[in-house]
Amino acid sequence: MTAREIMEYDVVIVGAGPAGLSCAIRLKQQKPELMIAVIEKASEIGAHILSGAVIEPEPLDELLPGWREDPPPVCIAVEKDEIWLLSQKGRRRLPTPPQQKNHGNFIVSLGAMCAWMANKAEALEVDIFPGFAAAEIRYTDEGAVGGVIIGDMGIGRDGEPKDTYMQGIEIHAPITILSEGVRGHLSKQLIKKYALDKDSDPQTYGIGMKELWRVQPGKSIPGLVQHTAGWPLDSMTYGGSFIYHLDKDRIAIGFVCGLDYQDPEFVPFEAFQQMKNHPMVKEMLEGGEILSSGARAIAEGGYQSLPKTEMPGALIIGDSAGTLNVPKIKGTHQAMRCGMLAAEHIAQTSSVDGFDAKLRDSAVVKELHKVRNIRPAFYKGFWRGFIRAAIETVTAGKLPTTLSVHADDTSMRMLDGYTSPDRKWVERTLPPRDRLASVYFAATAHDEDQPVHLQILEPDVCTTRCVAEYNNPCTRFCPAHVYEMVDDEGGQQLQINAANCVHCKTCDIKDPYQIINWVTPEGGSGPNYQNM
Amino acid sequence: MKILVGIKRVVDYNVRIRVLPDGSGVDTDGVKMSVNPFDEIALEEALRIKEAGNAEEVIVISVGGDECQQQLRTGLAMGADRAIQVQTSEPLQPLSVARAFLKIVEREDPGLVILGKQAIDDDNSQTAQMLAALWDRPQATFASKLELNGSSASVTREVDAGLETIEVDLPAVISVDLRMNEPRFVKLPDIMKAKRKPLEVISLDDLDVTVDGQLGISQFTPPPQREKGIMVDDASQLLQELKNRGLL
């Protein structure tokens, strides 16, 4: 094999989400002479971005003053907040907690906003490369991070180069920024290598699923923001829905549930669909059509789970570090601030050293500290969590205790000695019928003739231990139906439909044995979300 | 020899096509746009001819608004030497596009024009044939193999009965089919190089192209939705269900 081609930059940023793009723009604003590359695995900017999304506009005001005159393509001012506690058929309005008051905020498509931000960054001469996966870290001789290696293209399923084989290049840079989003596969490696999480609690996650609907005229009330809790989740499973009313008869609807759920038989996707079948929601969607759908994990650990964010030659920012504010259900403003802070630090010091301390002293971490006990309070069930959340909110997080955060891969109960709650789920009528029908709306595409990007480190575990202990929960927690147990000669085998993958990372997180390793497929593969 | 390759900006083949609620067209809001896949094959073939030493220059050309510069840049990143955008805000139909191509052909005097056999959006499959007629040069459509022999080319065509090989004198217009080749991946450093390659913008008016005879489109309609199916237990139930529906 020939030596890889090399490109040199001052800063290489992995991931064109709000954190990475804010960082790139801020760097160019402060030090235009810096050469900056942004690598993005999606076929185009925004195609792998999935978020609610109601955003706080302050970081945008700071980063791009005047943006209100030239707003992102989907941008509707929030007019009204509603929170509902659902039972199977009924509903009760709850008071809106202060974190969820959205006056002054905007409903956006984060995917469209990232594409819009990428244009701003390119106008500042940032080099943005969609369709290329940063597959590996490039280390310097001194053992520091010194850039990334782009994945090879044109490798067959058997691992052999095809006619179209193209070797990935190395991008060398003294500073590498990891802004891959939640559970970034390079961030995961770096956190392990440099033991960045040795002083923090484990990260905990949720899975968010979302559909964008075009509804019957009059059903969408632009600017209305609705959230629900309660049904169809049992009280030990954290989660709820969001229903954001957009313009042009569109509604963004989604469901989030904590990946620390206990029931091995639980199917998050079905919970989302059941929620849509609630009379209040069904009424809005009936007669409409799905425009796009998808799923993405969410970092919910907050303050306690924040790893050290700096290491030799690199920083981890945004949701890769886990800066999302769970009670607000918002991560974009935090990710953007984090990106800008990293940029300012680099512009001032030309180094990554000292960033972690600066971050911990910043508004980003102060905001996380204030709400640190709310998510873990729900470990003991919905109502106890609700009360504790109220206390934490009233005291603005000033109580001296800090609850610890637990890991998701250890929370699942074994079948033996556990009875799944009776969920009383009903037959439903709204599309999509099942996960395969849903994946269709994600427009996900992977060349089938490439190595499977979901690596099972110990395949025997699936057919021996896992089937007996958990009944192969990967076949249920994956929202894209990637994992299937199929009858094979001499018993059941795990079949991986990797081409369906929407890159949500749930399997990498929730697998109780931690033997599923998500790696980047060929650049440009994955979902093609539209205004998500 | 110069080779001219047409590039059309189309909705990406992975996107689920959706008709606008008022039936006025196809929804392109937030939709991924790409180079028409057949045009990529055409460009790949042109690049291979150049790399084999049989052509000096590959020029990509597109007719459309400024957004199609993105697709021309992709063509430049794949390896084309320069690009020409014929600028117009009006969506043109094949005859007008062929007329615009002809003007560029007259100016550039290429030895080969290679086009995709059709665009995946309107599926017309007309531009190549019309250009050949207007230019009064030979055409070889639906090509899956192309061999140059000095002043002529041997072209294998995919026809209903199988494969047909014909000999055409150059210059000629070739339209390519799917099996001709597998286009290369774009290399990351080549994207940077493409930014510095020349991209000329000529307005359609300056080319003095007549735009007439455009067909009006009255309505877009999605295909009817399939009704929900049912699972039957056995053949007798299947028969019964068919009878109930008056299908037997």
PDB file of N, CA, C and O in Angstrom, chain A residues 5 7 9 39 43-44 122 126-127 129 132 150 153-154 164 166 169 171 214 248 250 289-292 440-441 443 445 522 528-531, chain B residues 12-21 27-33 48 70 182-193 195 225 228-229:
ATOM      1  N   GLU A   5      -1.752  10.237   0.954  1.00  0.00           N
ATOM      2  CA  GLU A   5      -1.580  11.643   0.611  1.00  0.00           C
ATOM      3  C   GLU A   5      -1.876  12.477   1.873  1.00  0.00           C
ATOM      4  O   GLU A   5      -2.688  12.090   2.703  1.00  0.00           O
ATOM      5  N   MET A   7      -2.762  16.346   3.590  1.00  0.00           N
ATOM      6  CA  MET A   7      -3.112  17.759   3.493  1.00  0.00           C
ATOM      7  C   MET A   7      -2.883  18.389   4.862  1.00  0.00           C
ATOM      8  O   MET A   7      -3.187  17.781   5.876  1.00  0.00           O
ATOM      9  N   TYR A   9      -3.506  21.449   7.588  1.00  0.00           N
ATOM     10  CA  TYR A   9      -4.348  22.555   8.039  1.00  0.00           C
ATOM     11  C   TYR A   9      -3.876  23.030   9.411  1.00  0.00           C
ATOM     12  O   TYR A   9      -3.125  22.330  10.090  1.00  0.00           O
ATOM     13  N   ILE A  39     -14.623  18.288   8.379  1.00  0.00           N
ATOM     14  CA  ILE A  39     -14.902  16.999   7.748  1.00  0.00           C
ATOM     15  C   ILE A  39     -16.296  16.550   8.185  1.00  0.00           C
ATOM     16  O   ILE A  39     -16.609  16.602   9.374  1.00  0.00           O
ATOM     17  N   SER A  43     -23.558  13.017   3.260  1.00  0.00           N
ATOM     18  CA  SER A  43     -23.332  13.326   1.855  1.00  0.00           C
ATOM     19  C   SER A  43     -23.436  14.824   1.608  1.00  0.00           C
ATOM     20  O   SER A  43     -22.855  15.351   0.674  1.00  0.00           O
ATOM     21  N   GLU A  44     -24.200  15.516   2.433  1.00  0.00           N
ATOM     22  CA  GLU A  44     -24.151  16.977   2.395  1.00  0.00           C
ATOM     23  C   GLU A  44     -24.434  17.522   3.782  1.00  0.00           C
ATOM     24  O   GLU A  44     -24.941  16.807   4.644  1.00  0.00           O
ATOM     25  N   GLU A 122     -18.218  28.909   4.719  1.00  0.00           N
ATOM     26  CA  GLU A 122     -17.506  28.860   3.435  1.00  0.00           C
ATOM     27  C   GLU A 122     -17.222  30.256   2.909  1.00  0.00           C
ATOM     28  O   GLU A 122     -16.185  30.503   2.292  1.00  0.00           O
ATOM     29  N   VAL A 126     -13.638  28.833   5.079  1.00  0.00           N
ATOM     30  CA  VAL A 126     -13.434  27.555   5.758  1.00  0.00           C
ATOM     31  C   VAL A 126     -13.625  26.476   4.687  1.00  0.00           C
ATOM     32  O   VAL A 126     -14.539  26.576   3.871  1.00  0.00           O
ATOM     33  N   ASP A 127     -12.752  25.472   4.671  1.00  0.00           N
ATOM     34  CA  ASP A 127     -12.919  24.376   3.707  1.00  0.00           C
ATOM     35  C   ASP A 127     -13.798  23.301   4.331  1.00  0.00           C
ATOM     36  O   ASP A 127     -13.404  22.673   5.316  1.00  0.00           O
ATOM     37  N   PHE A 129     -15.822  19.751   3.885  1.00  0.00           N
ATOM     38  CA  PHE A 129     -15.808  18.563   3.037  1.00  0.00           C
ATOM     39  C   PHE A 129     -16.899  17.588   3.455  1.00  0.00           C
ATOM     40  O   PHE A 129     -16.654  16.689   4.257  1.00  0.00           O
ATOM     41  N   PHE A 132     -17.098  12.862   3.446  1.00  0.00           N
ATOM     42  CA  PHE A 132     -15.839  12.219   3.850  1.00  0.00           C
ATOM     43  C   PHE A 132     -15.898  11.874   5.334  1.00  0.00           C
ATOM     44  O   PHE A 132     -16.200  12.726   6.159  1.00  0.00           O
ATOM     45  N   ILE A 150      -8.840  10.048   6.758  1.00  0.00           N
ATOM     46  CA  ILE A 150     -10.121   9.877   6.072  1.00  0.00           C
ATOM     47  C   ILE A 150     -10.264   8.411   5.657  1.00  0.00           C
ATOM     48  O   ILE A 150      -9.304   7.804   5.196  1.00  0.00           O
ATOM     49  N   MET A 153     -12.317   4.685   0.382  1.00  0.00           N
ATOM     50  CA  MET A 153     -13.571   4.481  -0.346  1.00  0.00           C
ATOM     51  C   MET A 153     -13.357   3.315  -1.312  1.00  0.00           C
ATOM     52  O   MET A 153     -12.237   3.080  -1.764  1.00  0.00           O
ATOM     53  N   GLY A 154     -14.457   2.635  -1.620  1.00  0.00           N
ATOM     54  CA  GLY A 154     -14.362   1.581  -2.624  1.00  0.00           C
ATOM     55  C   GLY A 154     -13.740   0.301  -2.099  1.00  0.00           C
ATOM     56  O   GLY A 154     -12.962  -0.350  -2.783  1.00  0.00           O
ATOM     57  N   THR A 164     -13.094   0.810  -7.894  1.00  0.00           N
ATOM     58  CA  THR A 164     -13.216   2.233  -7.581  1.00  0.00           C
ATOM     59  C   THR A 164     -12.413   2.630  -6.337  1.00  0.00           C
ATOM     60  O   THR A 164     -12.546   3.728  -5.842  1.00  0.00           O
ATOM     61  N   MET A 166     -10.301   4.035  -3.525  1.00  0.00           N
ATOM     62  CA  MET A 166      -9.581   5.297  -3.378  1.00  0.00           C
ATOM     63  C   MET A 166      -9.108   5.414  -1.941  1.00  0.00           C
ATOM     64  O   MET A 166      -9.901   5.404  -0.998  1.00  0.00           O
ATOM     65  N   ILE A 169      -7.094  10.129   2.584  1.00  0.00           N
ATOM     66  CA  ILE A 169      -5.890  10.922   2.846  1.00  0.00           C
ATOM     67  C   ILE A 169      -5.746  11.180   4.348  1.00  0.00           C
ATOM     68  O   ILE A 169      -6.650  10.930   5.131  1.00  0.00           O
ATOM     69  N   ILE A 171      -5.219  14.099   7.120  1.00  0.00           N
ATOM     70  CA  ILE A 171      -5.254  15.546   7.327  1.00  0.00           C
ATOM     71  C   ILE A 171      -4.454  15.837   8.584  1.00  0.00           C
ATOM     72  O   ILE A 171      -4.802  15.366   9.673  1.00  0.00           O
ATOM     73  N   ARG A 214     -46.331  16.727   6.962  1.00  0.00           N
ATOM     74  CA  ARG A 214     -47.164  17.768   6.365  1.00  0.00           C
ATOM     75  C   ARG A 214     -48.599  17.373   6.678  1.00  0.00           C
ATOM     76  O   ARG A 214     -49.046  16.282   6.301  1.00  0.00           O
ATOM     77  N   LYS A 248     -46.164  26.389   6.814  1.00  0.00           N
ATOM     78  CA  LYS A 248     -46.474  25.572   5.633  1.00  0.00           C
ATOM     79  C   LYS A 248     -47.100  24.218   5.999  1.00  0.00           C
ATOM     80  O   LYS A 248     -46.741  23.167   5.438  1.00  0.00           O
ATOM     81  N   ARG A 250     -46.700  22.252   8.434  1.00  0.00           N
ATOM     82  CA  ARG A 250     -45.788  21.195   8.851  1.00  0.00           C
ATOM     83  C   ARG A 250     -45.748  21.085  10.376  1.00  0.00           C
ATOM     84  O   ARG A 250     -45.827  22.099  11.079  1.00  0.00           O
ATOM     85  N   GLU A 289     -49.076  13.567   5.721  1.00  0.00           N
ATOM     86  CA  GLU A 289     -48.073  12.624   5.223  1.00  0.00           C
ATOM     87  C   GLU A 289     -46.712  12.918   5.853  1.00  0.00           C
ATOM     88  O   GLU A 289     -46.418  14.052   6.220  1.00  0.00           O
ATOM     89  N   ILE A 290     -45.915  11.867   5.973  1.00  0.00           N
ATOM     90  CA  ILE A 290     -44.582  12.017   6.551  1.00  0.00           C
ATOM     91  C   ILE A 290     -43.632  12.531   5.476  1.00  0.00           C
ATOM     92  O   ILE A 290     -43.611  12.021   4.359  1.00  0.00           O
ATOM     93  N   LEU A 291     -42.856  13.550   5.818  1.00  0.00           N
ATOM     94  CA  LEU A 291     -41.884  14.085   4.877  1.00  0.00           C
ATOM     95  C   LEU A 291     -40.495  13.485   5.120  1.00  0.00           C
ATOM     96  O   LEU A 291     -39.732  13.279   4.191  1.00  0.00           O
ATOM     97  N   SER A 292     -40.164  13.281   6.374  1.00  0.00           N
ATOM     98  CA  SER A 292     -38.837  12.761   6.695  1.00  0.00           C
ATOM     99  C   SER A 292     -38.901  12.136   8.075  1.00  0.00           C
ATOM    100  O   SER A 292     -39.760  12.509   8.875  1.00  0.00           O
ATOM    101  N   TYR A 440     -37.535   4.144   5.434  1.00  0.00           N
ATOM    102  CA  TYR A 440     -37.759   4.607   4.073  1.00  0.00           C
ATOM    103  C   TYR A 440     -37.783   6.138   4.013  1.00  0.00           C
ATOM    104  O   TYR A 440     -37.247   6.750   3.091  1.00  0.00           O
ATOM    105  N   PHE A 441     -38.368   6.758   5.052  1.00  0.00           N
ATOM    106  CA  PHE A 441     -38.459   8.215   5.075  1.00  0.00           C
ATOM    107  C   PHE A 441     -37.150   8.872   5.519  1.00  0.00           C
ATOM    108  O   PHE A 441     -37.014  10.088   5.463  1.00  0.00           O
ATOM    109  N   ALA A 443     -34.474   8.074   4.027  1.00  0.00           N
ATOM    110  CA  ALA A 443     -33.718   8.037   2.767  1.00  0.00           C
ATOM    111  C   ALA A 443     -32.269   7.619   3.018  1.00  0.00           C
ATOM    112  O   ALA A 443     -31.339   8.168   2.451  1.00  0.00           O
ATOM    113  N   ALA A 445     -28.924   5.521   2.829  1.00  0.00           N
ATOM    114  CA  ALA A 445     -28.291   4.794   1.725  1.00  0.00           C
ATOM    115  C   ALA A 445     -26.865   4.417   2.101  1.00  0.00           C
ATOM    116  O   ALA A 445     -26.099   5.243   2.570  1.00  0.00           O
ATOM    117  N   GLU A 522     -18.398   4.002   4.645  1.00  0.00           N
ATOM    118  CA  GLU A 522     -17.844   4.808   3.565  1.00  0.00           C
ATOM    119  C   GLU A 522     -18.444   6.228   3.605  1.00  0.00           C
ATOM    120  O   GLU A 522     -19.644   6.386   3.835  1.00  0.00           O
ATOM    121  N   ASN A 528     -30.328  10.626   4.592  1.00  0.00           N
ATOM    122  CA  ASN A 528     -30.388  11.901   3.866  1.00  0.00           C
ATOM    123  C   ASN A 528     -31.601  12.654   4.386  1.00  0.00           C
ATOM    124  O   ASN A 528     -32.630  12.729   3.728  1.00  0.00           O
ATOM    125  N   TYR A 529     -31.460  13.190   5.593  1.00  0.00           N
ATOM    126  CA  TYR A 529     -32.583  13.876   6.217  1.00  0.00           C
ATOM    127  C   TYR A 529     -32.898  15.163   5.486  1.00  0.00           C
ATOM    128  O   TYR A 529     -32.016  15.856   4.996  1.00  0.00           O
ATOM    129  N   GLN A 530     -34.182  15.452   5.498  1.00  0.00           N
ATOM    130  CA  GLN A 530     -34.673  16.614   4.789  1.00  0.00           C
ATOM    131  C   GLN A 530     -35.367  17.517   5.801  1.00  0.00           C
ATOM    132  O   GLN A 530     -36.366  17.140   6.377  1.00  0.00           O
ATOM    133  N   ASN A 531     -34.797  18.654   6.088  1.00  0.00           N
ATOM    134  CA  ASN A 531     -35.361  19.617   7.051  1.00  0.00           C
ATOM    135  C   ASN A 531     -35.607  19.002   8.428  1.00  0.00           C
ATOM    136  O   ASN A 531     -36.627  19.238   9.046  1.00  0.00           O
TER     137      ASN A 531
ATOM    138  N   ASP B  12     -31.382  14.086  -5.915  1.00  0.00           N
ATOM    139  CA  ASP B  12     -30.566  12.899  -5.716  1.00  0.00           C
ATOM    140  C   ASP B  12     -31.407  11.615  -5.796  1.00  0.00           C
ATOM    141  O   ASP B  12     -32.563  11.593  -5.375  1.00  0.00           O
ATOM    142  N   TYR B  13     -30.796  10.582  -6.319  1.00  0.00           N
ATOM    143  CA  TYR B  13     -31.565   9.347  -6.549  1.00  0.00           C
ATOM    144  C   TYR B  13     -32.012   8.666  -5.262  1.00  0.00           C
ATOM    145  O   TYR B  13     -32.901   7.827  -5.266  1.00  0.00           O
ATOM    146  N   ASN B  14     -31.389   9.028  -4.130  1.00  0.00           N
ATOM    147  CA  ASN B  14     -31.817   8.432  -2.860  1.00  0.00           C
ATOM    148  C   ASN B  14     -33.032   9.132  -2.258  1.00  0.00           C
ATOM    149  O   ASN B  14     -33.610   8.642  -1.290  1.00  0.00           O
ATOM    150  N   VAL B  15     -33.359  10.291  -2.780  1.00  0.00           N
ATOM    151  CA  VAL B  15     -34.440  11.072  -2.183  1.00  0.00           C
ATOM    152  C   VAL B  15     -35.785  10.516  -2.617  1.00  0.00           C
ATOM    153  O   VAL B  15     -35.968  10.127  -3.767  1.00  0.00           O
ATOM    154  N   ARG B  16     -36.703  10.487  -1.672  1.00  0.00           N
ATOM    155  CA  ARG B  16     -38.053  10.058  -1.987  1.00  0.00           C
ATOM    156  C   ARG B  16     -38.775  11.256  -2.607  1.00  0.00           C
ATOM    157  O   ARG B  16     -38.940  12.284  -1.977  1.00  0.00           O
ATOM    158  N   ILE B  17     -39.175  11.110  -3.856  1.00  0.00           N
ATOM    159  CA  ILE B  17     -39.779  12.225  -4.590  1.00  0.00           C
ATOM    160  C   ILE B  17     -41.187  12.491  -4.057  1.00  0.00           C
ATOM    161  O   ILE B  17     -41.967  11.561  -3.864  1.00  0.00           O
ATOM    162  N   ARG B  18     -41.463  13.765  -3.828  1.00  0.00           N
ATOM    163  CA  ARG B  18     -42.774  14.113  -3.296  1.00  0.00           C
ATOM    164  C   ARG B  18     -43.351  15.251  -4.133  1.00  0.00           C
ATOM    165  O   ARG B  18     -42.678  16.235  -4.423  1.00  0.00           O
ATOM    166  N   VAL B  19     -44.612  15.083  -4.502  1.00  0.00           N
ATOM    167  CA  VAL B  19     -45.289  16.108  -5.292  1.00  0.00           C
ATOM    168  C   VAL B  19     -45.824  17.185  -4.351  1.00  0.00           C
ATOM    169  O   VAL B  19     -46.297  16.878  -3.253  1.00  0.00           O
ATOM    170  N   LEU B  20     -45.703  18.448  -4.736  1.00  0.00           N
ATOM    171  CA  LEU B  20     -46.220  19.536  -3.907  1.00  0.00           C
ATOM    172  C   LEU B  20     -47.735  19.401  -3.776  1.00  0.00           C
ATOM    173  O   LEU B  20     -48.407  18.933  -4.702  1.00  0.00           O
ATOM    174  N   PRO B  21     -48.285  19.820  -2.609  1.00  0.00           N
ATOM    175  CA  PRO B  21     -49.715  19.618  -2.383  1.00  0.00           C
ATOM    176  C   PRO B  21     -50.586  20.255  -3.478  1.00  0.00           C
ATOM    177  O   PRO B  21     -51.643  19.724  -3.816  1.00  0.00           O
ATOM    178  N   ASP B  27     -41.455  18.700  -4.803  1.00  0.00           N
ATOM    179  CA  ASP B  27     -40.920  19.401  -3.645  1.00  0.00           C
ATOM    180  C   ASP B  27     -39.390  19.308  -3.630  1.00  0.00           C
ATOM    181  O   ASP B  27     -38.839  18.206  -3.587  1.00  0.00           O
ATOM    182  N   THR B  28     -38.722  20.447  -3.696  1.00  0.00           N
ATOM    183  CA  THR B  28     -37.255  20.431  -3.649  1.00  0.00           C
ATOM    184  C   THR B  28     -36.738  21.162  -2.410  1.00  0.00           C
ATOM    185  O   THR B  28     -35.537  21.368  -2.268  1.00  0.00           O
ATOM    186  N   ASP B  29     -37.636  21.520  -1.489  1.00  0.00           N
ATOM    187  CA  ASP B  29     -37.246  22.255  -0.291  1.00  0.00           C
ATOM    188  C   ASP B  29     -36.433  21.355   0.642  1.00  0.00           C
ATOM    189  O   ASP B  29     -36.932  20.358   1.142  1.00  0.00           O
ATOM    190  N   GLY B  30     -35.185  21.714   0.845  1.00  0.00           N
ATOM    191  CA  GLY B  30     -34.323  20.940   1.734  1.00  0.00           C
ATOM    192  C   GLY B  30     -33.909  19.600   1.148  1.00  0.00           C
ATOM    193  O   GLY B  30     -33.416  18.729   1.860  1.00  0.00           O
ATOM    194  N   VAL B  31     -34.123  19.415  -0.149  1.00  0.00           N
ATOM    195  CA  VAL B  31     -33.856  18.130  -0.786  1.00  0.00           C
ATOM    196  C   VAL B  31     -32.431  18.100  -1.326  1.00  0.00           C
ATOM    197  O   VAL B  31     -31.922  19.087  -1.844  1.00  0.00           O
ATOM    198  N   LYS B  32     -31.799  16.958  -1.188  1.00  0.00           N
ATOM    199  CA  LYS B  32     -30.427  16.818  -1.680  1.00  0.00           C
ATOM    200  C   LYS B  32     -30.409  16.809  -3.212  1.00  0.00           C
ATOM    201  O   LYS B  32     -31.154  16.069  -3.842  1.00  0.00           O
ATOM    202  N   MET B  33     -29.543  17.617  -3.793  1.00  0.00           N
ATOM    203  CA  MET B  33     -29.399  17.678  -5.245  1.00  0.00           C
ATOM    204  C   MET B  33     -28.032  17.101  -5.627  1.00  0.00           C
ATOM    205  O   MET B  33     -27.055  17.265  -4.904  1.00  0.00           O
ATOM    206  N   ARG B  48     -11.539   8.953 -18.693  1.00  0.00           N
ATOM    207  CA  ARG B  48     -10.732   7.775 -19.031  1.00  0.00           C
ATOM    208  C   ARG B  48     -10.106   7.929 -20.417  1.00  0.00           C
ATOM    209  O   ARG B  48      -8.966   7.512 -20.630  1.00  0.00           O
ATOM    210  N   GLN B  70     -22.596  24.172  -8.322  1.00  0.00           N
ATOM    211  CA  GLN B  70     -22.193  23.137  -7.356  1.00  0.00           C
ATOM    212  C   GLN B  70     -21.914  21.814  -8.079  1.00  0.00           C
ATOM    213  O   GLN B  70     -20.925  21.140  -7.794  1.00  0.00           O
ATOM    214  N   GLU B 182     -18.060   2.517 -13.861  1.00  0.00           N
ATOM    215  CA  GLU B 182     -18.463   2.930 -12.522  1.00  0.00           C
ATOM    216  C   GLU B 182     -17.682   4.189 -12.168  1.00  0.00           C
ATOM    217  O   GLU B 182     -16.449   4.152 -12.091  1.00  0.00           O
ATOM    218  N   PRO B 183     -18.384   5.301 -12.007  1.00  0.00           N
ATOM    219  CA  PRO B 183     -17.660   6.562 -11.793  1.00  0.00           C
ATOM    220  C   PRO B 183     -16.793   6.531 -10.540  1.00  0.00           C
ATOM    221  O   PRO B 183     -17.104   5.842  -9.570  1.00  0.00           O
ATOM    222  N   ARG B 184     -15.712   7.269 -10.592  1.00  0.00           N
ATOM    223  CA  ARG B 184     -14.759   7.322  -9.482  1.00  0.00           C
ATOM    224  C   ARG B 184     -15.306   8.144  -8.319  1.00  0.00           C
ATOM    225  O   ARG B 184     -16.223   8.945  -8.488  1.00  0.00           O
ATOM    226  N   PHE B 185     -14.723   7.929  -7.151  1.00  0.00           N
ATOM    227  CA  PHE B 185     -15.000   8.806  -6.018  1.00  0.00           C
ATOM    228  C   PHE B 185     -14.181  10.077  -6.196  1.00  0.00           C
ATOM    229  O   PHE B 185     -13.079  10.053  -6.742  1.00  0.00           O
ATOM    230  N   VAL B 186     -14.716  11.143  -5.695  1.00  0.00           N
ATOM    231  CA  VAL B 186     -13.971  12.401  -5.723  1.00  0.00           C
ATOM    232  C   VAL B 186     -12.940  12.365  -4.601  1.00  0.00           C
ATOM    233  O   VAL B 186     -13.238  11.950  -3.484  1.00  0.00           O
ATOM    234  N   LYS B 187     -11.714  12.788  -4.919  1.00  0.00           N
ATOM    235  CA  LYS B 187     -10.667  12.831  -3.881  1.00  0.00           C
ATOM    236  C   LYS B 187     -10.708  14.187  -3.185  1.00  0.00           C
ATOM    237  O   LYS B 187     -10.902  15.219  -3.828  1.00  0.00           O
ATOM    238  N   LEU B 188     -10.475  14.143  -1.899  1.00  0.00           N
ATOM    239  CA  LEU B 188     -10.591  15.373  -1.115  1.00  0.00           C
ATOM    240  C   LEU B 188      -9.664  16.505  -1.603  1.00  0.00           C
ATOM    241  O   LEU B 188     -10.121  17.637  -1.784  1.00  0.00           O
ATOM    242  N   PRO B 189      -8.397  16.229  -1.889  1.00  0.00           N
ATOM    243  CA  PRO B 189      -7.548  17.330  -2.382  1.00  0.00           C
ATOM    244  C   PRO B 189      -8.040  17.875  -3.728  1.00  0.00           C
ATOM    245  O   PRO B 189      -7.843  19.058  -4.023  1.00  0.00           O
ATOM    246  N   ASP B 190      -8.703  17.015  -4.511  1.00  0.00           N
ATOM    247  CA  ASP B 190      -9.201  17.466  -5.814  1.00  0.00           C
ATOM    248  C   ASP B 190     -10.366  18.446  -5.680  1.00  0.00           C
ATOM    249  O   ASP B 190     -10.642  19.220  -6.597  1.00  0.00           O
ATOM    250  N   ILE B 191     -11.059  18.379  -4.540  1.00  0.00           N
ATOM    251  CA  ILE B 191     -12.127  19.360  -4.303  1.00  0.00           C
ATOM    252  C   ILE B 191     -11.505  20.752  -4.174  1.00  0.00           C
ATOM    253  O   ILE B 191     -12.031  21.745  -4.680  1.00  0.00           O
ATOM    254  N   MET B 192     -10.344  20.793  -3.505  1.00  0.00           N
ATOM    255  CA  MET B 192      -9.644  22.078  -3.369  1.00  0.00           C
ATOM    256  C   MET B 192      -9.159  22.563  -4.732  1.00  0.00           C
ATOM    257  O   MET B 192      -9.286  23.733  -5.076  1.00  0.00           O
ATOM    258  N   LYS B 193      -8.599  21.632  -5.506  1.00  0.00           N
ATOM    259  CA  LYS B 193      -8.095  22.015  -6.841  1.00  0.00           C
ATOM    260  C   LYS B 193      -9.255  22.508  -7.712  1.00  0.00           C
ATOM    261  O   LYS B 193      -9.108  23.444  -8.495  1.00  0.00           O
ATOM    262  N   LYS B 195     -11.775  24.150  -6.932  1.00  0.00           N
ATOM    263  CA  LYS B 195     -12.174  25.521  -6.620  1.00  0.00           C
ATOM    264  C   LYS B 195     -11.395  26.532  -7.462  1.00  0.00           C
ATOM    265  O   LYS B 195     -11.841  27.645  -7.670  1.00  0.00           O
ATOM    266  N   GLN B 225     -51.890   5.635  -3.928  1.00  0.00           N
ATOM    267  CA  GLN B 225     -51.350   4.871  -2.803  1.00  0.00           C
ATOM    268  C   GLN B 225     -51.899   3.458  -2.818  1.00  0.00           C
ATOM    269  O   GLN B 225     -53.077   3.242  -3.097  1.00  0.00           O
ATOM    270  N   LYS B 228     -53.930  -0.952   2.028  1.00  0.00           N
ATOM    271  CA  LYS B 228     -53.344  -1.826   3.034  1.00  0.00           C
ATOM    272  C   LYS B 228     -53.663  -3.286   2.707  1.00  0.00           C
ATOM    273  O   LYS B 228     -54.815  -3.626   2.414  1.00  0.00           O
ATOM    274  N   GLY B 229     -52.664  -4.144   2.771  1.00  0.00           N
ATOM    275  CA  GLY B 229     -52.884  -5.558   2.473  1.00  0.00           C
ATOM    276  C   GLY B 229     -53.334  -6.333   3.692  1.00  0.00           C
ATOM    277  O   GLY B 229     -53.353  -5.807   4.802  1.00  0.00           O
TER     278      GLY B 229
END
